[in-house]
Coordinates of N, CA, C and O in Angstrom, one line a residue:
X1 N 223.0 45.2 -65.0 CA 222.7 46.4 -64.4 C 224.0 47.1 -63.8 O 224.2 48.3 -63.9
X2 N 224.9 46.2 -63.3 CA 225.7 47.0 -62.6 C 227.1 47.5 -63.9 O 228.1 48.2 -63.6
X3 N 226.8 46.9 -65.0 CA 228.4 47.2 -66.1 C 226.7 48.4 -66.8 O 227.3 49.4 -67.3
X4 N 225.8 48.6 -67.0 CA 225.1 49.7 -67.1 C 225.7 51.1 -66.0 O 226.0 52.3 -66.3
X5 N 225.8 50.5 -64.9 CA 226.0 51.9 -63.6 C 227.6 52.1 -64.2 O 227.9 53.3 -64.6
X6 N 228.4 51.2 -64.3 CA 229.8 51.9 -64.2 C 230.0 52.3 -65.6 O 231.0 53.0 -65.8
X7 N 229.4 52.1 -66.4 CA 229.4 52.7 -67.8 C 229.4 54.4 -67.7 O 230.3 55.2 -67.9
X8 N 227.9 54.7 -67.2 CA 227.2 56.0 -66.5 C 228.5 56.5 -66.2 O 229.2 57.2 -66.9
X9 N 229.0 55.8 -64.7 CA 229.8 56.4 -64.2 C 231.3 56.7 -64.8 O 231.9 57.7 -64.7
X10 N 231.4 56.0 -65.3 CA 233.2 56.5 -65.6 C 232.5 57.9 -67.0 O 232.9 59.1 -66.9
X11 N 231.6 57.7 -67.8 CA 230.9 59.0 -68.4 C 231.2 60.3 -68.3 O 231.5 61.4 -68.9
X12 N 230.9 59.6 -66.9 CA 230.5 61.3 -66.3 C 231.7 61.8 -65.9 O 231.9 63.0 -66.2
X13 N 233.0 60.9 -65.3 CA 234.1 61.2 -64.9 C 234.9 62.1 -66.2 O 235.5 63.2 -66.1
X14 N 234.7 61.3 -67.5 CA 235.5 61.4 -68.7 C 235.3 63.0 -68.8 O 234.2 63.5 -69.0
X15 N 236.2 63.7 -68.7 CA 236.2 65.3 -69.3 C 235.9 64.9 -70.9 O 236.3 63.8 -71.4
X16 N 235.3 65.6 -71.3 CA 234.6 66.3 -73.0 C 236.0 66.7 -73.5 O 236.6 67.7 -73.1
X17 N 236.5 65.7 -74.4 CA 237.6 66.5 -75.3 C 236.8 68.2 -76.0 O 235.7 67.9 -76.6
X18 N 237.1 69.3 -76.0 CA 237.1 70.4 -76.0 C 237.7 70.3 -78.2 O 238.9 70.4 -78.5
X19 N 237.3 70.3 -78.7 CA 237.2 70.5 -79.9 C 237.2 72.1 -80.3 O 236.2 72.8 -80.1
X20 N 238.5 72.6 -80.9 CA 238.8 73.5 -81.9 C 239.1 74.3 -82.6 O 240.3 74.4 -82.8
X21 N 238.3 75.3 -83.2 CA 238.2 75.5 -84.5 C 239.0 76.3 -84.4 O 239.1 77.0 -83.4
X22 N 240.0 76.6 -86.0 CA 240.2 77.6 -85.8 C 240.0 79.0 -86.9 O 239.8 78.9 -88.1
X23 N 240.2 80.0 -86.4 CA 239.3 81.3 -87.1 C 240.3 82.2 -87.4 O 241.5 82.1 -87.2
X24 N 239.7 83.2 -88.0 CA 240.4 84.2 -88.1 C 240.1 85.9 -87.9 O 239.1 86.2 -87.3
X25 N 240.5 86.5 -88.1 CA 240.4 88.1 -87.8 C 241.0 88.9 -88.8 O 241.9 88.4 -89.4
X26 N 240.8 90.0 -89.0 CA 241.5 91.2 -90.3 C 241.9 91.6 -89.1 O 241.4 91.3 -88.0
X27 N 243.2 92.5 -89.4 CA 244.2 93.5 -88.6 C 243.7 94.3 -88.8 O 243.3 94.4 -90.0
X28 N 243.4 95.4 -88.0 CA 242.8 96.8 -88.5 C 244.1 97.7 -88.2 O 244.1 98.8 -88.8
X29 N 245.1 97.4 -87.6 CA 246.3 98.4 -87.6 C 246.8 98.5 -88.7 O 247.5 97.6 -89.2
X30 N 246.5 99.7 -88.9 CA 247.1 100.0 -90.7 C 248.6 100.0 -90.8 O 249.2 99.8 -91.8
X31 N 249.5 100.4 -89.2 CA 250.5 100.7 -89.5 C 251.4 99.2 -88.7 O 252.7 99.2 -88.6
X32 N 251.0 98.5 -88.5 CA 251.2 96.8 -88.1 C 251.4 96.3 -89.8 O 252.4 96.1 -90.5
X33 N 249.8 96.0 -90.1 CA 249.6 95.9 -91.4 C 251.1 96.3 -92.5 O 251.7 95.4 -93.1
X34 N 251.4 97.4 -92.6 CA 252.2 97.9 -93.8 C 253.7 97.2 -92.8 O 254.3 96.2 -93.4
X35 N 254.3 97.5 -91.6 CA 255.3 97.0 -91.9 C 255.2 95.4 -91.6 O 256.3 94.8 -91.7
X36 N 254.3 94.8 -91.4 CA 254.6 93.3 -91.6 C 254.5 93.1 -93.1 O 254.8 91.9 -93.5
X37 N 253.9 94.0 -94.1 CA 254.1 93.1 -95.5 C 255.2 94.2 -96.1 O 255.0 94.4 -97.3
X38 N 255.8 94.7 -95.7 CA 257.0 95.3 -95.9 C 258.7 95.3 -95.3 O 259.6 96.0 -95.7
X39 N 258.7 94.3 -94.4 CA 260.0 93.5 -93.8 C 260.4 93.0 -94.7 O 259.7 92.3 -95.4
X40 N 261.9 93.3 -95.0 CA 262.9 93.0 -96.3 C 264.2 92.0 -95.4 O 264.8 91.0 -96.0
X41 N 264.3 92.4 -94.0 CA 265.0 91.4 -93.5 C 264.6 91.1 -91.8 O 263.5 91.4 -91.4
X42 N 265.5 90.6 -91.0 CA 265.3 90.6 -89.6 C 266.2 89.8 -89.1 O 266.7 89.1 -90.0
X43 N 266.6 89.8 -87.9 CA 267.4 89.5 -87.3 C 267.4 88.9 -85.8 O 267.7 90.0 -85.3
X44 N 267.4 88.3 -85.0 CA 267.1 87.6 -83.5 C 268.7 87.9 -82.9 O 269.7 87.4 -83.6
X45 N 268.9 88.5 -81.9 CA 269.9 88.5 -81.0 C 269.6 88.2 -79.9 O 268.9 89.1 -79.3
X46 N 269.8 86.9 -78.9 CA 269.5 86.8 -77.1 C 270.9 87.3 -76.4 O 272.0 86.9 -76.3
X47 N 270.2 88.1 -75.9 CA 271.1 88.7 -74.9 C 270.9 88.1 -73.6 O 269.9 87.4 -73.7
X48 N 271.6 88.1 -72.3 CA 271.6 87.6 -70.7 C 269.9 87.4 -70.6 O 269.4 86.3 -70.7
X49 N 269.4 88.6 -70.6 CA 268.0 88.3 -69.5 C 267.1 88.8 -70.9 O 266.0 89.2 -70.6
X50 N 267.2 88.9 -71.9 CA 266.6 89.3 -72.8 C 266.2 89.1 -74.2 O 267.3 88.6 -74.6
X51 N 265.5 89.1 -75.1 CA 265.7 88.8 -76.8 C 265.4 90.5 -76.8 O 264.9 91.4 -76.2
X52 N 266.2 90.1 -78.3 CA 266.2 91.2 -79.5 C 265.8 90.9 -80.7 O 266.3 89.9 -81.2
X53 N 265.1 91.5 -81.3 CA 264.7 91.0 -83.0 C 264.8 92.2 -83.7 O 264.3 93.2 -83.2
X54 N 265.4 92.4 -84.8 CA 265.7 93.6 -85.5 C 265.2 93.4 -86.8 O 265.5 92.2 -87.2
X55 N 264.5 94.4 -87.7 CA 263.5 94.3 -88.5 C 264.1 95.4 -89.5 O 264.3 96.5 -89.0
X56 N 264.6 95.3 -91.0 CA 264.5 96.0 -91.7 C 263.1 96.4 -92.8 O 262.7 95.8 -93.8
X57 N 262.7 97.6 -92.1 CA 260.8 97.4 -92.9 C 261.0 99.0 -94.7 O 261.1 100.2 -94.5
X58 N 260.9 98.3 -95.7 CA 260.4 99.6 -96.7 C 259.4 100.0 -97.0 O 258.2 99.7 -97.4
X59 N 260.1 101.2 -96.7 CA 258.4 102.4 -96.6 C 258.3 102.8 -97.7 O 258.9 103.7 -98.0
X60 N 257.2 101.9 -98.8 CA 257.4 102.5 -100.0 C 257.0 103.9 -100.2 O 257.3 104.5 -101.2
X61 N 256.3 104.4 -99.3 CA 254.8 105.9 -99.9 C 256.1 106.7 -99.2 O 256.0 107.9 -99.6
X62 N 257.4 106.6 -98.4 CA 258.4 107.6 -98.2 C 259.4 108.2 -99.7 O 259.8 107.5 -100.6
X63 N 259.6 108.9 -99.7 CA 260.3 109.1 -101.1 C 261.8 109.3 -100.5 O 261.9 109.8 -99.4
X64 N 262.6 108.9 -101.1 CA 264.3 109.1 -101.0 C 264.6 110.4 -101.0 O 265.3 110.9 -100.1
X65 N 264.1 111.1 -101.9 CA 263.7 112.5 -102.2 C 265.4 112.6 -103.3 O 266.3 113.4 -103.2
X66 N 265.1 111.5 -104.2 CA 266.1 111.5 -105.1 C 265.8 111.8 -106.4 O 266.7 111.2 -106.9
X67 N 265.2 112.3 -107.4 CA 264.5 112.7 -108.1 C 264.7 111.7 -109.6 O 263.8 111.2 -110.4
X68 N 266.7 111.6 -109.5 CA 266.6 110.1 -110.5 C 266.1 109.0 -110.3 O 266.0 108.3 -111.2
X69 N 265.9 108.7 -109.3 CA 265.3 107.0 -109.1 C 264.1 107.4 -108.6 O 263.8 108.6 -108.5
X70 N 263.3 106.4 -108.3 CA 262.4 105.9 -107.4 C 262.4 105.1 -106.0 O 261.5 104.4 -105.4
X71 N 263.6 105.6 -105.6 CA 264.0 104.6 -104.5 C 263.6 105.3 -102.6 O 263.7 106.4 -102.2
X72 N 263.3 104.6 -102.2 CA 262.4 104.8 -100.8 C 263.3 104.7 -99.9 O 264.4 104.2 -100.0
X73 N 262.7 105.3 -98.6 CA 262.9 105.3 -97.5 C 262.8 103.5 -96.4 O 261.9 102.7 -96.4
X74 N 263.5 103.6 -95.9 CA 263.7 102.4 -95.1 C 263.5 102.5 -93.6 O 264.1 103.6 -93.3
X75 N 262.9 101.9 -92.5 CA 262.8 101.8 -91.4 C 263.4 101.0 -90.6 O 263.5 100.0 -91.3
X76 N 264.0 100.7 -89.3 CA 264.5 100.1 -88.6 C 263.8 99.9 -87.7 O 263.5 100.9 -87.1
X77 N 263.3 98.7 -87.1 CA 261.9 98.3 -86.0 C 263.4 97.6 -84.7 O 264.2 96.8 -85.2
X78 N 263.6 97.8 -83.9 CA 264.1 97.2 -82.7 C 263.2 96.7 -81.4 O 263.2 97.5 -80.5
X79 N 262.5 95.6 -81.4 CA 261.8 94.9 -80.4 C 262.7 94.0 -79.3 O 263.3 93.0 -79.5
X80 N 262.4 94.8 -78.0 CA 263.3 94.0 -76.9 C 262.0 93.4 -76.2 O 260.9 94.0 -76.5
X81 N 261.9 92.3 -75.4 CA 261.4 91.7 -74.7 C 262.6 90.6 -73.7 O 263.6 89.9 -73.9
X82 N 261.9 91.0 -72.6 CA 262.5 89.9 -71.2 C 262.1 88.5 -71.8 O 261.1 88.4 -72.6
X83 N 262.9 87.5 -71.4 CA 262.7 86.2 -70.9 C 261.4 85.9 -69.5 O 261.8 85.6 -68.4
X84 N 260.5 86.1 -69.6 CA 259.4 85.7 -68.6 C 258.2 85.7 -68.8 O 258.1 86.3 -69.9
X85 N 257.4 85.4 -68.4 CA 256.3 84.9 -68.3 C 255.3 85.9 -68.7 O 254.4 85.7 -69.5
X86 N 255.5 87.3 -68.0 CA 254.9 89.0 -68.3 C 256.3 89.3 -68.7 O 256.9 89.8 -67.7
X87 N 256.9 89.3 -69.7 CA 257.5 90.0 -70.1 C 257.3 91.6 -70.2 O 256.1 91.9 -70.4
X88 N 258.4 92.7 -70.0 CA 258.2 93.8 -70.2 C 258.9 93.9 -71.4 O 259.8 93.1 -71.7
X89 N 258.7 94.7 -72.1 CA 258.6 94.8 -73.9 C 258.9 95.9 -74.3 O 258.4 96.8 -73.6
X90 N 259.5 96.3 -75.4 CA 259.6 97.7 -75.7 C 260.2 97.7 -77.3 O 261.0 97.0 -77.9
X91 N 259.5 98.7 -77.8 CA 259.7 99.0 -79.4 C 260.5 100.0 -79.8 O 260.1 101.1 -79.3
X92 N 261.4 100.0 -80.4 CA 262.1 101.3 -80.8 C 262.1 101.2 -82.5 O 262.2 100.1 -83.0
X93 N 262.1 102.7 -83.3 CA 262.1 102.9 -84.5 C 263.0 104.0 -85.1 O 262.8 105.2 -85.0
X94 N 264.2 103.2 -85.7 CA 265.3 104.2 -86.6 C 264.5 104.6 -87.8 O 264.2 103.8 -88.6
X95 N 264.2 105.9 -88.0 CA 263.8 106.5 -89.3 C 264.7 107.1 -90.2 O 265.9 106.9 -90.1
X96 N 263.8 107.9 -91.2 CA 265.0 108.5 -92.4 C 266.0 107.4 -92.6 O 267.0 108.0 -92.9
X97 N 266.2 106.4 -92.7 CA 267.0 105.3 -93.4 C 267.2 105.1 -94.5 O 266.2 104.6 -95.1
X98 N 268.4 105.4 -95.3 CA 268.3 105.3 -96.8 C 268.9 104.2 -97.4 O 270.1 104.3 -97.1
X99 N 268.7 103.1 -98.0 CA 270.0 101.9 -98.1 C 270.6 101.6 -97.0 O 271.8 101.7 -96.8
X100 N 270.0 101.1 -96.1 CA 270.2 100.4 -94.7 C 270.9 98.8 -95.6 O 270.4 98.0 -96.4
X101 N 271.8 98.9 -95.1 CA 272.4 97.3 -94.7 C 273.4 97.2 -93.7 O 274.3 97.9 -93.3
X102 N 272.9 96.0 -93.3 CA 273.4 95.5 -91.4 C 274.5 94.7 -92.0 O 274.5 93.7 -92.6
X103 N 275.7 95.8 -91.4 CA 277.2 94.9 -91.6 C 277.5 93.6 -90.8 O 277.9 92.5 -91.1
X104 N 277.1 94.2 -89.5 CA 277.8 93.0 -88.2 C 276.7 93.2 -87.5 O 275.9 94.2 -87.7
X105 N 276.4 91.6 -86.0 CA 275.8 91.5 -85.1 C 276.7 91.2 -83.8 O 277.3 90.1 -83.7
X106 N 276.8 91.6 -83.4 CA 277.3 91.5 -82.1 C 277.0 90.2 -81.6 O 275.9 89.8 -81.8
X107 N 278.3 89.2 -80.8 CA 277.8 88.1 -80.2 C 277.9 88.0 -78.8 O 277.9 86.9 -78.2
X108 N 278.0 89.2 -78.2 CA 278.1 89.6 -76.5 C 276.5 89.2 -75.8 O 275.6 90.1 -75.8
X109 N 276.4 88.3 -75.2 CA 274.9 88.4 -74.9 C 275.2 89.4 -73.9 O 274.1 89.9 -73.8
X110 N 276.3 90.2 -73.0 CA 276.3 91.5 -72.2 C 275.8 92.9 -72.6 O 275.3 93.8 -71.9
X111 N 276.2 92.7 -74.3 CA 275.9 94.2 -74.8 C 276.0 93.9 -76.2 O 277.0 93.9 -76.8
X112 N 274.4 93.6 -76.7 CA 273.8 93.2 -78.0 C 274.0 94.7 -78.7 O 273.5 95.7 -78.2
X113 N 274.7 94.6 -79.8 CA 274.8 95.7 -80.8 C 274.4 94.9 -82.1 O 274.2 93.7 -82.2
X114 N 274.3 95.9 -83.0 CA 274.6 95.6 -84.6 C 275.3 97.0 -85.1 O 275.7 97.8 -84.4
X115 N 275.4 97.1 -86.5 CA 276.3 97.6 -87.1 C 275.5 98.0 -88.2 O 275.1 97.0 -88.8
X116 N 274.8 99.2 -88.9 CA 274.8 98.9 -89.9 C 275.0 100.3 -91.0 O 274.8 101.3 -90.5
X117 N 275.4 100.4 -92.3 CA 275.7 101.7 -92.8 C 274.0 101.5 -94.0 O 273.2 100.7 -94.5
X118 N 274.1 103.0 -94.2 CA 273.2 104.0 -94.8 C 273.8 105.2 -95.3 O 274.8 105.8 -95.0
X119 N 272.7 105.2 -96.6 CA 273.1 106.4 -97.2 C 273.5 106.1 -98.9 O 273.6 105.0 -99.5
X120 N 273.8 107.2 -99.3 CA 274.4 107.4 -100.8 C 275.8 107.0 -100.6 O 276.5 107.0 -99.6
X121 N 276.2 106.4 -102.2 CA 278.0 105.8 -102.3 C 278.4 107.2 -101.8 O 279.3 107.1 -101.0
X122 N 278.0 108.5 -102.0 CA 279.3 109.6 -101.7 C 279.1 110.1 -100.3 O 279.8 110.9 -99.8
X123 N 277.8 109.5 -99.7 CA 277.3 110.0 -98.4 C 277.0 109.0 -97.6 O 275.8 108.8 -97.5
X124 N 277.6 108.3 -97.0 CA 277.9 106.7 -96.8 C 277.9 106.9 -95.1 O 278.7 107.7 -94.7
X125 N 277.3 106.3 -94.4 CA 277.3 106.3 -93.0 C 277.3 105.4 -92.5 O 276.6 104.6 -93.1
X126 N 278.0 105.0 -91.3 CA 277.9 103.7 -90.5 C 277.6 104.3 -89.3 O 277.8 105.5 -88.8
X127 N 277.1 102.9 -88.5 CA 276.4 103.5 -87.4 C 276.0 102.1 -86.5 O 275.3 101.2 -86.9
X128 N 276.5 102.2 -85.1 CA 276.2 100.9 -84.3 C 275.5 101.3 -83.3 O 275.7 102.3 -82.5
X129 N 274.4 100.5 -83.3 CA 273.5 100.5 -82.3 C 273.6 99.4 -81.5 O 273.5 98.2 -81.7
X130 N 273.8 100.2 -79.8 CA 273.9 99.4 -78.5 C 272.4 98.8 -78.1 O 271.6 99.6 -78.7
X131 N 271.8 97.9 -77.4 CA 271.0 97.7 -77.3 C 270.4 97.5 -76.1 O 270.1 96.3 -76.2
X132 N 270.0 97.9 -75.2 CA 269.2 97.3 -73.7 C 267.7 97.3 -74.0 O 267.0 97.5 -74.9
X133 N 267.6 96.8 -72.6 CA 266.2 96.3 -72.3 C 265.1 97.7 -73.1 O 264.4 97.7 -74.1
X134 N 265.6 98.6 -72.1 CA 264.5 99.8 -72.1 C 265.2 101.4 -73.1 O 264.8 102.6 -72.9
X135 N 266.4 100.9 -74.1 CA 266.7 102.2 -74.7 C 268.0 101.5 -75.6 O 268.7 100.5 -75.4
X136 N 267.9 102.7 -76.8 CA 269.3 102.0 -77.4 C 270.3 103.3 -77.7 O 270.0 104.5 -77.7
X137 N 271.3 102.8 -77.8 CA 272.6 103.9 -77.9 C 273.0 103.8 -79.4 O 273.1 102.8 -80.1
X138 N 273.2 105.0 -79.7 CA 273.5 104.9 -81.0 C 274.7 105.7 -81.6 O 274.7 106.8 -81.1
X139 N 275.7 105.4 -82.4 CA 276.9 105.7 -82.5 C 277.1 106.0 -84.3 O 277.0 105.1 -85.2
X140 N 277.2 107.0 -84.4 CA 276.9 107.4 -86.1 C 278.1 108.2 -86.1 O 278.5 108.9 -85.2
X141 N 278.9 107.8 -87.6 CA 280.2 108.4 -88.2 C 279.6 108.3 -89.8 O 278.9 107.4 -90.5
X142 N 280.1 109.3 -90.0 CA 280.5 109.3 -91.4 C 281.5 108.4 -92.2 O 282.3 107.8 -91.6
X143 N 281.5 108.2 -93.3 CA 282.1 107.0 -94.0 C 283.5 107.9 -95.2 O 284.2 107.3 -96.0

């Protein structure tokens, strides 16, 4: 009787392992949707108090507006978020991008930049983007 009671008892003590499953959901954001199956590259920079993730996304339905090719327009996604718990977060988006490629990354965790040029061989631009928490600076020359 009594290895019956402490049976009961430790029972009842025992937490219910919590079992599971796991599921799924469709994205309904059409425009989440298109640039996550459209990122061609990306990039992670940690800055002091902060991450950076930098997203090269192709917008195919944009036209270059080049009439000999078929070649598209490109996007630039810039995602900062704090180091904490509630992070404060913020999105920024370089448009009109034509042949975007990212030369350099900056290794300053004080003042995360990259580097990158756009454009046609005879119209060639480079252009560095400073980066903070809440805004980015941007520095455009011609090539």
């Amino acid at each position: 009787m009594k290895s019956f009671l402490l049976t009961i008892l430790l029972s009842a003590l025992v937490l219910p392992v919590l079992a599971q499953k796991i599921t799924y959901k469709r994205v309904a954001n059409e425009g989440l949707v298109e640039v996550l199956n459209n990122i061609e590259s990306y990039h992670t920079i940690e800055a002091n108090s902060f991450a950076v993730n930098v997203f090269v996304v192709a917008r195919p339905h944009e036209s270059a507006e080049n009439p000999e090719t078929d070649e598209t327009m490109e996007a630039i996604y810039i995602a900062t978020s704090e180091f904490d718990l509630a992070p404060e977060q913020h999105l920024f988006k370089l448009t009109s991008v034509y042949n975007a490629k990212i030369i350099s990354w900056s290794k300053s965790k004080k003042n995360p930049q990259f580097v990158f040029t756009y454009g046609t061989a005879n119209k060639l631009s480079k252009v560095t983007v400073s980066i903070s928490l809440k805004g980015l600076k941007i520095d455009e020359k011609a090539m």
